Coordinates of N, CA and C in Angstrom, one line a residue:
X9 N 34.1 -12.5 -26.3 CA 33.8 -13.9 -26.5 C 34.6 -14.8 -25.5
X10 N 34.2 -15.9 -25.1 CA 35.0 -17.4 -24.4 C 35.3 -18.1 -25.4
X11 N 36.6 -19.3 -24.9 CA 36.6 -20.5 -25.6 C 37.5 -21.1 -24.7
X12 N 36.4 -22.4 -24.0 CA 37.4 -22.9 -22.8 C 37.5 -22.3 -21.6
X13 N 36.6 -21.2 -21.4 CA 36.9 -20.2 -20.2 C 37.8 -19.1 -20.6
X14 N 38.4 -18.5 -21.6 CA 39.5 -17.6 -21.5 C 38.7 -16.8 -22.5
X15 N 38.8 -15.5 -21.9 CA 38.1 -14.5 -22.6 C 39.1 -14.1 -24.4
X16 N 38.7 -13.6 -25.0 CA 38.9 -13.4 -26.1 C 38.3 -12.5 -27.3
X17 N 39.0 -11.8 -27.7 CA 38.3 -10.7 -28.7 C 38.6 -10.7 -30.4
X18 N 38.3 -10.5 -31.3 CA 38.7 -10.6 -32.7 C 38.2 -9.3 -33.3
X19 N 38.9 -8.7 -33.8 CA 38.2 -7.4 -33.9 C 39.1 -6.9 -35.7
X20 N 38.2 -6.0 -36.8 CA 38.6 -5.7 -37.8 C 39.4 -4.6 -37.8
X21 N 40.8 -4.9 -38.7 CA 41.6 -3.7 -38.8 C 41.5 -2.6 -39.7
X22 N 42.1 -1.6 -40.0 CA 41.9 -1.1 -41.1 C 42.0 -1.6 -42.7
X23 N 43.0 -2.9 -42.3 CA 43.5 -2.9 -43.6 C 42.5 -4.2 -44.2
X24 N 42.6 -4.6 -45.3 CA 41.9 -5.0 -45.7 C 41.9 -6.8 -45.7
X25 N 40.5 -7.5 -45.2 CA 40.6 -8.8 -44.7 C 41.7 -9.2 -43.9
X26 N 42.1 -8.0 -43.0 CA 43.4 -8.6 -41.6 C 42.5 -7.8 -40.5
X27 N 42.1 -9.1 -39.5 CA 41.9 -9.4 -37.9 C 42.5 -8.9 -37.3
X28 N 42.3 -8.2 -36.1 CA 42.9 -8.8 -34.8 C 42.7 -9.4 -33.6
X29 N 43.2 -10.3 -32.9 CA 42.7 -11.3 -31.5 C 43.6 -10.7 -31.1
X30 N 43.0 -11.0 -29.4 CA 43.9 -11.3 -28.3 C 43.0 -12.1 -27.2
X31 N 43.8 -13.0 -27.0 CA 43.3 -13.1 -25.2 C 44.1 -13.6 -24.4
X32 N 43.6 -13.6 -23.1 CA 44.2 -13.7 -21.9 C 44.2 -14.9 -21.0
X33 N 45.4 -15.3 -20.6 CA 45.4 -16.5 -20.0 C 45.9 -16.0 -18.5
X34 N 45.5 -15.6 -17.2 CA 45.4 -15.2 -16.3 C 46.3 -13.5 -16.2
X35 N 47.8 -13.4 -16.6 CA 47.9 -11.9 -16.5 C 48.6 -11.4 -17.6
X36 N 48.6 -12.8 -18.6 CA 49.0 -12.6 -20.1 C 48.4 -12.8 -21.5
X37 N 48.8 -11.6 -21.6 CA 47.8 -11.3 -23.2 C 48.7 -12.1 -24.2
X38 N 48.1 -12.5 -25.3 CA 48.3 -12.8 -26.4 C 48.0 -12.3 -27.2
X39 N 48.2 -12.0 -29.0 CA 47.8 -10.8 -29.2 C 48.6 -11.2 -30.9
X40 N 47.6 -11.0 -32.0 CA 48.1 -11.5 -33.3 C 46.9 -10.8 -34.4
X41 N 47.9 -11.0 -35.5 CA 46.7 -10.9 -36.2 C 47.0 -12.1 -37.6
X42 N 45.7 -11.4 -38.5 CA 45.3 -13.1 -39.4 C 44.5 -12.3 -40.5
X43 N 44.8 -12.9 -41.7 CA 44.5 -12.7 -42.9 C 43.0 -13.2 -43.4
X44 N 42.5 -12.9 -43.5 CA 41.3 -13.4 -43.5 C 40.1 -12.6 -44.3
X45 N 39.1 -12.6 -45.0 CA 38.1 -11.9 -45.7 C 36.8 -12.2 -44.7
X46 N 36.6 -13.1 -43.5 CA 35.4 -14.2 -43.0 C 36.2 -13.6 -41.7
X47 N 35.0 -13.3 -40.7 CA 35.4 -12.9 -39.4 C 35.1 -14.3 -39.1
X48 N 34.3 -15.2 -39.2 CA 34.6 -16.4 -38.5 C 35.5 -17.2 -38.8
X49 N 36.5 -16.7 -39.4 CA 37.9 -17.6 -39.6 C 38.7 -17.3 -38.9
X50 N 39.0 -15.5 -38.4 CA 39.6 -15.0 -37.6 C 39.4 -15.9 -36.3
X51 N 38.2 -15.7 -35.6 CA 37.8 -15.9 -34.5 C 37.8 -17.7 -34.3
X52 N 37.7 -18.8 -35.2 CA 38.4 -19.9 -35.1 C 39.5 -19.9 -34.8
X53 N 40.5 -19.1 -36.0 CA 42.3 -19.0 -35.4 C 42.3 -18.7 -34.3
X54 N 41.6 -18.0 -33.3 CA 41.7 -16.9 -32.1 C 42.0 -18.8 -31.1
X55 N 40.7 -19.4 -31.1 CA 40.3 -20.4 -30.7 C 41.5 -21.5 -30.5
X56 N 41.9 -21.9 -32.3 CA 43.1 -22.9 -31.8 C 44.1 -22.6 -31.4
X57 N 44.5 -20.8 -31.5 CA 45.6 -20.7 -30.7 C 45.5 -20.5 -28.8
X58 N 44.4 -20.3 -28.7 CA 44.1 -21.0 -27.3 C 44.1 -22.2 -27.2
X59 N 43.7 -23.1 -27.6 CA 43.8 -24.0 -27.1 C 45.2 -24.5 -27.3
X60 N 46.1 -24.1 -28.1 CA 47.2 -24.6 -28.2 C 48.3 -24.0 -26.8
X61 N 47.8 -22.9 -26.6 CA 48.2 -22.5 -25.6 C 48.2 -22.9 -24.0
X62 N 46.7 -23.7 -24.2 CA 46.2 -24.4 -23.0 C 46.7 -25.9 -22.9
X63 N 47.3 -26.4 -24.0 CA 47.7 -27.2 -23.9 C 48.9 -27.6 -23.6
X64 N 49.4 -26.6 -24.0 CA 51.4 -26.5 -23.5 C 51.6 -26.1 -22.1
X65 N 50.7 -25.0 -21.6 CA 51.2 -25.3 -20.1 C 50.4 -26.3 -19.3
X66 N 49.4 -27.3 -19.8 CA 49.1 -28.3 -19.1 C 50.3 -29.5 -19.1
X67 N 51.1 -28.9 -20.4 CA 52.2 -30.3 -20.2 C 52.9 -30.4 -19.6
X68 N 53.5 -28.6 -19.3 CA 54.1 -27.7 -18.3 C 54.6 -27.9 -17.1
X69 N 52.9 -28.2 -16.9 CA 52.7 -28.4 -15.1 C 52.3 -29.9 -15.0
X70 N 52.6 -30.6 -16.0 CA 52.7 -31.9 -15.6 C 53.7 -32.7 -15.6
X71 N 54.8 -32.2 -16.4 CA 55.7 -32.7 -16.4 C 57.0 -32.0 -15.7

């Protein structure tokens, strides 16, 4: 999957209603997991923590 350009994955664990994401922001992975019963809840969390990500090193490199 994308969001924003940055590829990204959400994928089911063994255990029961826990996710896991990662993605990648040029040669660094991120990489979590999330409680969840709804894979589209996983894969929104996947989302805002990119974007949260994309937004701190935008402040990064602006400031």
């Amino acid at each position: 999957m994308h969001h924003q350009g940055i590829e990204f994955t959400v994928e089911k664990t063994r255990q029961r209603h826990v996710w896991r994401w990662i993605f990648w922001i040029g040669d660094e992975a991120r990489t979590g997991l999330v409680r969840t019963p709804f894979e589209v809840l996983a894969i929104r969390r996947a989302q805002t923590l990119i974007d949260r990500e994309l937004k701190k090193r935008a402040q990064e490199d602006a400031g």
